[in-house]
Amino acid sequence: MIIGSLRFKLIFAIVLILSFWQKSQLWSSYAENTTVEMILENTEEDIQPILITVYYEALSPDSRDFIIQQLVPTFESLEDYIEVQLVPYGNTETIVTSDDFVFKCQHGSLECEANIVHACSINKTTDFKKSLELIACMIKDNHHPFDILESCADGLDEYKTMLNCAQSKEGRRLLAEYGDVTNDLDPKVTYIPTITFDYEFDNQILILKNLTKQVCQRLLSPPEICDS
């Protein structure tokens, strides 16, 4: 009887130890997974990119200054924290014909031509960094749209595709589509360039004056560049 009792106690003790061990392993696994999930969630939240949409015109001096002096430096500093969309249309008017599109632009027909070149350049370049460099290069002097495209796109594989697009109905269709995007804004565009953050209007004066600062103020975990 004593031996049987000891055997029972020994088996019970082993079962109890195994039970505690299994529970500790499950808890450890749960805690580890929970921690990993929290880290991933926090990381995703911290680096959620801000979508910056720039509504501009190819011959607008203010558009040129904003892209060169504000957008390019901000992208170079905060590339991992922002996503950028360029919309070359501005105060253009689209006239739909039976089978094509005609445009009236704020700075004349030359700007319409330049806007089409920009539309095709943006559409045919899959790497946005290259696209922004190209647009920034062209907008410095867009009074000869096709010449400046050839000069700024030198070495790019997409050059011929951009050129063919800009010289065809495809380019006019793309500009008309950018017009639809611009005209869908609420409130309507009253100043060029107009910039939205995540499709929302904010203080345009501050954005135009210091884009980097305005982006930094919206980041949950801003990088060190924001402290300078």
C-alpha positions as semicolon CSV with decimal commas, in nm:
position;residue;x (nm);y (nm);z (nm)
1;M;0,000;0,000;0,000
2;I;0,284;0,240;0,087
3;I;0,462;0,162;-0,240
4;G;0,137;0,214;-0,435
5;S;0,077;0,545;-0,262
6;L;0,429;0,664;-0,337
7;R;0,394;0,560;-0,700
8;F;0,065;0,752;-0,728
9;K;0,221;1,064;-0,574
10;L;0,520;1,037;-0,809
11;I;0,298;1,004;-1,117
12;F;0,080;1,294;-0,998
13;A;0,389;1,511;-0,945
14;I;0,518;1,432;-1,295
15;V;0,181;1,511;-1,452
16;L;0,165;1,837;-1,259
17;I;0,515;1,937;-1,370
18;L;0,437;1,856;-1,734
19;S;0,116;2,057;-1,712
20;F;0,295;2,363;-1,576
21;W;0,569;2,324;-1,839
22;Q;0,318;2,313;-2,125
23;K;0,136;2,617;-1,991
24;S;0,460;2,811;-1,958
25;Q;0,556;2,722;-2,315
26;L;0,217;2,830;-2,446
27;W;0,235;3,155;-2,251
28;S;0,588;3,221;-2,368
29;S;0,484;3,160;-2,730
30;Y;0,177;3,382;-2,689
31;A;0,380;3,659;-2,528
32;E;0,641;3,637;-2,801
33;N;0,383;3,646;-3,080
34;T;0,195;3,929;-2,914
35;T;0,517;4,127;-2,881
36;V;0,604;4,068;-3,246
37;E;0,255;4,172;-3,356
38;M;0,275;4,488;-3,145
39;I;0,615;4,575;-3,290
40;L;0,488;4,521;-3,645
41;E;0,176;4,725;-3,579
42;N;0,374;5,009;-3,426
43;T;0,629;4,998;-3,707
44;E;0,360;5,007;-3,974
45;E;0,192;5,295;-3,797
46;D;0,514;5,488;-3,750
47;I;0,616;5,472;-4,117
48;Q;0,270;5,512;-4,268
49;P;0,361;5,736;-4,564
50;I;0,194;6,072;-4,610
51;L;0,051;6,107;-4,959
52;I;0,148;6,441;-5,109
53;T;-0,038;6,537;-5,426
54;V;0,092;6,832;-5,624
55;Y;-0,145;7,001;-5,870
56;Y;0,069;7,217;-6,095
57;E;0,133;7,361;-6,442
58;A;0,444;7,316;-6,653
59;L;0,498;7,691;-6,719
60;S;0,390;7,821;-6,379
61;P;0,680;8,000;-6,206
62;D;0,532;7,916;-5,866
63;S;0,503;7,548;-5,965
64;R;0,864;7,552;-6,077
65;D;0,984;7,708;-5,752
66;F;0,785;7,467;-5,535
67;I;0,901;7,155;-5,716
68;I;1,267;7,256;-5,725
69;Q;1,301;7,430;-5,389
70;Q;1,052;7,235;-5,173
71;L;0,940;6,904;-5,322
72;V;1,277;6,770;-5,439
73;P;1,465;6,845;-5,111
74;T;1,175;6,705;-4,905
75;F;1,167;6,387;-5,110
76;E;1,542;6,346;-5,077
77;S;1,522;6,387;-4,697
78;L;1,198;6,200;-4,624
79;E;1,167;5,950;-4,907
80;D;1,069;5,668;-4,667
81;Y;0,794;5,875;-4,508
82;I;0,611;6,018;-4,806
83;E;0,446;5,915;-5,130
84;V;0,413;6,175;-5,404
85;Q;0,166;6,217;-5,689
86;L;0,221;6,479;-5,958
87;V;-0,082;6,616;-6,145
88;P;0,016;6,845;-6,437
89;Y;-0,302;7,033;-6,533
90;G;-0,381;7,328;-6,304
91;N;-0,614;7,587;-6,457
92;T;-0,629;7,415;-6,793
93;E;-0,963;7,369;-6,968
94;T;-1,043;7,047;-7,155
95;I;-1,262;7,056;-7,465
96;V;-1,386;6,712;-7,569
97;T;-1,431;6,669;-7,944
98;S;-1,591;6,378;-8,127
99;D;-1,277;6,167;-8,107
100;D;-1,006;6,370;-7,931
101;F;-0,924;6,643;-7,678
102;V;-0,834;7,011;-7,716
103;F;-0,696;7,220;-7,431
104;K;-0,686;7,585;-7,329
105;C;-0,406;7,654;-7,082
106;Q;-0,340;7,947;-6,849
107;H;-0,005;8,027;-7,011
108;G;-0,105;7,954;-7,370
109;S;-0,078;7,663;-7,613
110;L;0,290;7,609;-7,534
111;E;0,196;7,520;-7,178
112;C;-0,062;7,270;-7,304
113;E;0,216;7,103;-7,501
114;A;0,444;7,102;-7,198
115;N;0,169;6,966;-6,971
116;I;0,119;6,676;-7,214
117;V;0,493;6,605;-7,211
118;H;0,484;6,602;-6,831
119;A;0,179;6,377;-6,825
120;C;0,351;6,123;-7,050
121;S;0,679;6,146;-6,860
122;I;0,504;6,071;-6,530
123;N;0,296;5,792;-6,680
124;K;0,579;5,614;-6,859
125;T;0,832;5,621;-6,574
126;T;0,778;5,342;-6,321
127;D;1,049;5,464;-6,081
128;F;0,911;5,777;-5,912
129;K;1,257;5,898;-5,813
130;K;1,354;5,909;-6,181
131;S;1,020;6,066;-6,265
132;L;1,065;6,346;-6,012
133;E;1,420;6,413;-6,130
134;L;1,293;6,434;-6,488
135;I;1,006;6,669;-6,404
136;A;1,233;6,891;-6,192
137;C;1,482;6,905;-6,478
138;M;1,222;6,995;-6,741
139;I;1,031;7,252;-6,538
140;K;1,343;7,466;-6,503
141;D;1,291;7,575;-6,865
142;N;0,980;7,432;-7,029
143;H;0,953;7,680;-7,319
144;H;1,077;7,414;-7,562
145;P;0,896;7,105;-7,425
146;F;1,028;6,841;-7,666
147;D;1,384;6,972;-7,666
148;I;1,395;6,980;-7,286
149;L;1,243;6,631;-7,270
150;E;1,519;6,499;-7,495
151;S;1,786;6,675;-7,287
152;C;1,652;6,576;-6,943
153;A;1,561;6,219;-7,043
154;D;1,904;6,153;-7,192
155;G;2,001;5,798;-7,100
156;L;1,653;5,691;-6,991
157;D;1,516;5,377;-7,157
158;E;1,167;5,527;-7,144
159;Y;1,252;5,831;-7,359
160;K;1,108;5,703;-7,688
161;T;0,795;5,578;-7,515
162;M;0,746;5,922;-7,355
163;L;0,804;6,097;-7,687
164;N;0,560;5,875;-7,877
165;C;0,302;5,931;-7,605
166;A;0,344;6,310;-7,608
167;Q;0,310;6,325;-7,986
168;S;-0,007;6,117;-7,999
169;K;-0,364;6,108;-7,878
170;E;-0,246;5,903;-7,579
171;G;-0,078;6,211;-7,433
172;R;-0,389;6,422;-7,478
173;R;-0,600;6,151;-7,316
174;L;-0,364;6,139;-7,018
175;L;-0,382;6,517;-6,974
176;A;-0,762;6,500;-6,990
177;E;-0,755;6,235;-6,716
178;Y;-0,535;6,458;-6,500
179;G;-0,795;6,727;-6,566
180;D;-1,068;6,503;-6,427
181;V;-0,861;6,443;-6,114
182;T;-0,802;6,816;-6,071
183;N;-1,163;6,913;-6,133
184;D;-1,285;6,655;-5,880
185;L;-1,111;6,844;-5,600
186;D;-1,336;6,992;-5,335
187;P;-1,285;7,280;-5,282
188;K;-1,177;7,362;-5,636
189;V;-0,825;7,470;-5,723
190;T;-0,787;7,846;-5,693
191;Y;-0,407;7,869;-5,679
192;I;-0,130;7,686;-5,862
193;P;0,041;7,490;-5,727
194;T;-0,208;7,339;-5,486
195;I;-0,086;7,066;-5,250
196;T;-0,290;6,814;-5,054
197;F;-0,184;6,578;-4,776
198;D;-0,369;6,246;-4,792
199;Y;-0,622;6,412;-5,026
200;E;-0,701;6,680;-4,769
201;F;-0,640;7,053;-4,802
202;D;-0,432;7,213;-4,532
203;N;-0,259;7,544;-4,479
204;Q;-0,127;7,607;-4,830
205;I;0,085;7,904;-4,729
206;L;0,284;7,702;-4,476
207;I;0,320;7,405;-4,710
208;L;0,447;7,623;-4,994
209;K;0,689;7,796;-4,758
210;N;0,836;7,488;-4,586
211;L;0,711;7,149;-4,706
212;T;0,960;6,948;-4,501
213;K;0,851;7,110;-4,177
214;Q;0,483;7,046;-4,250
215;V;0,552;6,679;-4,326
216;C;0,761;6,639;-4,010
217;Q;0,481;6,780;-3,795
218;R;0,250;6,504;-3,919
219;L;0,483;6,211;-3,853
220;L;0,430;6,003;-3,540
221;S;0,800;5,918;-3,516
222;P;0,987;6,183;-3,716
223;P;1,348;6,111;-3,818
224;E;1,644;6,315;-3,699
225;I;1,629;6,534;-4,011
226;C;1,312;6,685;-3,864
227;D;1,508;6,818;-3,566
228;S;1,742;7,027;-3,779
